[in-house]
mmCIF file of C-alpha atoms in Angstrom:
data_model
loop_
_atom_site.group_PDB
_atom_site.id
_atom_site.type_symbol
_atom_site.label_atom_id
_atom_site.label_comp_id
_atom_site.label_asym_id
_atom_site.label_seq_id
_atom_site.Cartn_x
_atom_site.Cartn_y
_atom_site.Cartn_z
ATOM 1 C CA UNK A 1 0.878 -10.724 -10.620
ATOM 2 C CA UNK A 2 4.499 -9.936 -11.494
ATOM 3 C CA UNK A 3 4.655 -7.445 -8.595
ATOM 4 C CA UNK A 4 3.416 -10.171 -6.241
ATOM 5 C CA UNK A 5 6.273 -12.415 -7.422
ATOM 6 C CA UNK A 6 8.785 -9.627 -6.860
ATOM 7 C CA UNK A 7 7.369 -8.992 -3.400
ATOM 8 C CA UNK A 8 7.616 -12.694 -2.568
ATOM 9 C CA UNK A 9 11.255 -12.845 -3.686
ATOM 10 C CA UNK A 10 12.063 -9.820 -1.542
ATOM 11 C CA UNK A 11 10.269 -11.190 1.508
ATOM 12 C CA UNK A 12 12.149 -14.474 1.200
ATOM 13 C CA UNK A 13 15.469 -12.692 0.649
ATOM 14 C CA UNK A 14 15.157 -10.455 3.661
ATOM 15 C CA UNK A 15 13.636 -13.157 5.842
ATOM 16 C CA UNK A 16 16.554 -15.515 5.254
ATOM 17 C CA UNK A 17 19.344 -12.961 5.132
ATOM 18 C CA UNK A 18 18.116 -10.243 7.444
ATOM 19 C CA UNK A 19 17.434 -12.064 10.687
ATOM 20 C CA UNK A 20 20.484 -10.518 12.319
ATOM 21 C CA UNK A 21 19.048 -7.071 11.688
ATOM 22 C CA UNK A 22 16.880 -7.345 14.782
ATOM 23 C CA UNK A 23 19.955 -6.435 16.847
ATOM 24 C CA UNK A 24 20.335 -2.831 17.850
ATOM 25 C CA UNK A 25 22.096 -0.785 15.199
ATOM 26 C CA UNK A 26 24.120 1.110 17.768
ATOM 27 C CA UNK A 27 26.089 -1.808 19.210
ATOM 28 C CA UNK A 28 29.741 -1.376 20.028
ATOM 29 C CA UNK A 29 30.819 -3.426 17.004
ATOM 30 C CA UNK A 30 28.529 -1.436 14.688
ATOM 31 C CA UNK A 31 30.091 1.759 16.018
ATOM 32 C CA UNK A 32 33.536 0.289 15.433
ATOM 33 C CA UNK A 33 32.645 -0.729 11.860
ATOM 34 C CA UNK A 34 31.557 2.835 11.168
ATOM 35 C CA UNK A 35 34.712 4.282 12.722
ATOM 36 C CA UNK A 36 37.102 1.978 10.852
ATOM 37 C CA UNK A 37 35.549 2.746 7.482
ATOM 38 C CA UNK A 38 33.861 -0.607 6.861
ATOM 39 C CA UNK A 39 30.352 0.862 6.756
ATOM 40 C CA UNK A 40 31.454 3.473 4.208
ATOM 41 C CA UNK A 41 33.056 0.759 2.055
ATOM 42 C CA UNK A 42 29.823 -1.216 1.896
ATOM 43 C CA UNK A 43 27.817 1.919 1.131
ATOM 44 C CA UNK A 44 30.246 2.609 -1.696
ATOM 45 C CA UNK A 45 29.913 -0.980 -2.946
ATOM 46 C CA UNK A 46 26.132 -0.637 -2.970
ATOM 47 C CA UNK A 47 26.408 2.635 -4.910
ATOM 48 C CA UNK A 48 28.756 0.973 -7.405
ATOM 49 C CA UNK A 49 26.264 -1.841 -7.911
ATOM 50 C CA UNK A 50 23.530 0.696 -8.647
ATOM 51 C CA UNK A 51 25.809 2.509 -11.093
ATOM 52 C CA UNK A 52 26.566 -0.751 -12.899
ATOM 53 C CA UNK A 53 22.889 -1.713 -12.956
ATOM 54 C CA UNK A 54 21.877 1.665 -14.402
ATOM 55 C CA UNK A 55 24.517 1.254 -17.087
ATOM 56 C CA UNK A 56 23.454 -2.271 -18.049
ATOM 57 C CA UNK A 57 19.717 -1.883 -17.361
ATOM 58 C CA UNK A 58 18.699 1.729 -17.952
ATOM 59 C CA UNK A 59 15.787 2.965 -15.887
ATOM 60 C CA UNK A 60 12.441 2.679 -17.661
ATOM 61 C CA UNK A 61 8.805 2.920 -16.643
ATOM 62 C CA UNK A 62 8.799 -0.876 -16.439
ATOM 63 C CA UNK A 63 11.642 -1.121 -13.890
ATOM 64 C CA UNK A 64 11.135 2.182 -12.049
ATOM 65 C CA UNK A 65 9.644 0.432 -9.006
ATOM 66 C CA UNK A 66 12.624 -1.900 -8.838
ATOM 67 C CA UNK A 67 15.049 1.035 -8.856
ATOM 68 C CA UNK A 68 12.972 2.843 -6.264
ATOM 69 C CA UNK A 69 13.127 -0.232 -4.049
ATOM 70 C CA UNK A 70 16.883 -0.605 -4.518
ATOM 71 C CA UNK A 71 17.499 3.076 -3.756
ATOM 72 C CA UNK A 72 15.175 3.092 -0.750
ATOM 73 C CA UNK A 73 16.716 -0.036 0.790
ATOM 74 C CA UNK A 74 20.396 0.853 0.662
ATOM 75 C CA UNK A 75 20.669 1.508 4.395
ATOM 76 C CA UNK A 76 18.840 -1.746 5.192
ATOM 77 C CA UNK A 77 21.141 -3.761 2.918
ATOM 78 C CA UNK A 78 24.264 -2.147 4.403
ATOM 79 C CA UNK A 79 22.932 -2.807 7.912
ATOM 80 C CA UNK A 80 22.599 -6.480 7.006
ATOM 81 C CA UNK A 81 26.267 -6.894 6.064
ATOM 82 C CA UNK A 82 27.320 -4.936 9.132
ATOM 83 C CA UNK A 83 25.256 -7.316 11.253
ATOM 84 C CA UNK A 84 26.983 -10.249 9.566
ATOM 85 C CA UNK A 85 30.362 -8.666 10.311
ATOM 86 C CA UNK A 86 29.283 -8.085 13.904
ATOM 87 C CA UNK A 87 28.938 -11.850 14.262
ATOM 88 C CA UNK A 88 32.477 -12.315 12.937
ATOM 89 C CA UNK A 89 33.980 -9.722 15.264
ATOM 90 C CA UNK A 90 32.128 -10.867 18.385
ATOM 91 C CA UNK A 91 33.302 -14.408 17.693
ATOM 92 C CA UNK A 92 36.961 -13.336 17.781
ATOM 93 C CA UNK A 93 37.089 -10.302 20.061
ATOM 94 C CA UNK A 94 35.812 -9.432 23.511
ATOM 95 C CA UNK A 95 33.880 -6.272 24.264
ATOM 96 C CA UNK A 96 37.061 -4.877 25.837
ATOM 97 C CA UNK A 97 38.991 -5.618 22.645
ATOM 98 C CA UNK A 98 36.358 -3.823 20.594
ATOM 99 C CA UNK A 99 36.459 -0.836 22.965
ATOM 100 C CA UNK A 100 40.227 -0.579 22.482
ATOM 101 C CA UNK A 101 39.903 -0.947 18.721
ATOM 102 C CA UNK A 102 37.202 1.707 18.653
ATOM 103 C CA UNK A 103 39.334 3.995 20.809
ATOM 104 C CA UNK A 104 42.142 3.800 18.288
ATOM 105 C CA UNK A 105 39.878 4.405 15.295
ATOM 106 C CA UNK A 106 38.348 7.456 16.943
ATOM 107 C CA UNK A 107 41.809 9.025 17.191
ATOM 108 C CA UNK A 108 43.567 11.308 14.757
ATOM 109 C CA UNK A 109 46.167 8.725 13.715
ATOM 110 C CA UNK A 110 43.492 6.304 12.517
ATOM 111 C CA UNK A 111 41.499 9.052 10.837
ATOM 112 C CA UNK A 112 44.591 10.145 8.920
ATOM 113 C CA UNK A 113 45.478 6.548 8.111
ATOM 114 C CA UNK A 114 42.010 6.027 6.610
ATOM 115 C CA UNK A 115 42.090 9.349 4.735
ATOM 116 C CA UNK A 116 45.650 9.115 3.364
ATOM 117 C CA UNK A 117 48.235 6.907 5.012
ATOM 118 C CA UNK A 118 51.079 8.638 3.137
ATOM 119 C CA UNK A 119 50.339 11.882 4.995
ATOM 120 C CA UNK A 120 50.627 10.432 8.488
ATOM 121 C CA UNK A 121 52.963 12.363 10.770
ATOM 122 C CA UNK A 122 55.779 10.605 12.628
ATOM 123 C CA UNK A 123 53.718 10.893 15.819
ATOM 124 C CA UNK A 124 50.735 9.266 14.100
ATOM 125 C CA UNK A 125 52.953 6.477 12.753
ATOM 126 C CA UNK A 126 54.268 5.876 16.272
ATOM 127 C CA UNK A 127 50.695 5.728 17.571
ATOM 128 C CA UNK A 128 49.819 3.199 14.849
ATOM 129 C CA UNK A 129 52.852 1.072 15.741
ATOM 130 C CA UNK A 130 51.978 1.257 19.433
ATOM 131 C CA UNK A 131 48.433 0.135 18.619
ATOM 132 C CA UNK A 132 49.626 -2.916 16.681
ATOM 133 C CA UNK A 133 52.163 -3.731 19.402
ATOM 134 C CA UNK A 134 49.448 -3.647 22.085
ATOM 135 C CA UNK A 135 47.709 -6.837 23.203
ATOM 136 C CA UNK A 136 44.658 -6.118 21.053
ATOM 137 C CA UNK A 137 46.874 -5.203 18.095
ATOM 138 C CA UNK A 138 48.744 -8.480 18.410
ATOM 139 C CA UNK A 139 45.406 -10.283 18.616
ATOM 140 C CA UNK A 140 44.249 -8.571 15.408
ATOM 141 C CA UNK A 141 47.456 -9.568 13.648
ATOM 142 C CA UNK A 142 47.232 -13.164 14.872
ATOM 143 C CA UNK A 143 43.653 -13.448 13.627
ATOM 144 C CA UNK A 144 44.174 -11.572 10.367
ATOM 145 C CA UNK A 145 44.023 -14.653 8.143
ATOM 146 C CA UNK A 146 40.852 -16.094 9.674
ATOM 147 C CA UNK A 147 39.220 -12.652 9.815
ATOM 148 C CA UNK A 148 39.986 -12.047 6.156
ATOM 149 C CA UNK A 149 38.480 -15.411 5.247
ATOM 150 C CA UNK A 150 35.308 -14.927 7.298
ATOM 151 C CA UNK A 151 34.804 -11.289 6.316
ATOM 152 C CA UNK A 152 35.438 -12.214 2.684
ATOM 153 C CA UNK A 153 32.844 -15.002 2.837
ATOM 154 C CA UNK A 154 30.265 -12.677 4.414
ATOM 155 C CA UNK A 155 30.990 -9.960 1.866
ATOM 156 C CA UNK A 156 30.789 -12.375 -1.043
ATOM 157 C CA UNK A 157 27.446 -13.777 0.137
ATOM 158 C CA UNK A 158 26.085 -10.263 0.673
ATOM 159 C CA UNK A 159 27.213 -9.111 -2.768
ATOM 160 C CA UNK A 160 25.867 -12.206 -4.480
ATOM 161 C CA UNK A 161 22.492 -12.005 -2.735
ATOM 162 C CA UNK A 162 22.221 -8.299 -3.413
ATOM 163 C CA UNK A 163 23.047 -8.767 -7.097
ATOM 164 C CA UNK A 164 20.632 -11.677 -7.476
ATOM 165 C CA UNK A 165 17.873 -9.680 -5.802
ATOM 166 C CA UNK A 166 18.546 -6.670 -8.010
ATOM 167 C CA UNK A 167 18.534 -8.781 -11.146
ATOM 168 C CA UNK A 168 15.289 -10.520 -10.168
ATOM 169 C CA UNK A 169 13.695 -7.118 -9.660
ATOM 170 C CA UNK A 170 14.920 -5.721 -12.958
ATOM 171 C CA UNK A 171 13.823 -8.677 -15.127
#
């Protein structure tokens, strides 16, 4: 009976929060979010949650199924936040904007910036400056405050829902 309750909670969680997942995973924005490091950040956040949960709720025979579920559904949970972020980005940027942003993040300057900004060469720094002085760069800067707010709200909701789901599974 308890497993039925857990299953019901999960169905409701993913039904209400996962509707956007029906979009194709390989959209231009999803590709951009992978290139700019956002996807990796959310994967890391999910891993950190699991680490914290294991510390506070050690794995036992009683909660083994819950941990199996949480481990098996990492990619689905990360896809959900990326879909939420896709909505944010498509609201503020055109497909052409996203193509330009993706083009930059596929380049060596962006890769170095993401790896270690302090080791960027002068040429890479010039490329970064040119990017932020371009029309799309200026658009990013002008929307930075609203983007931060909307991305923060999406991230907070995702984290909260993920934590609540994990805790309901582990109890």
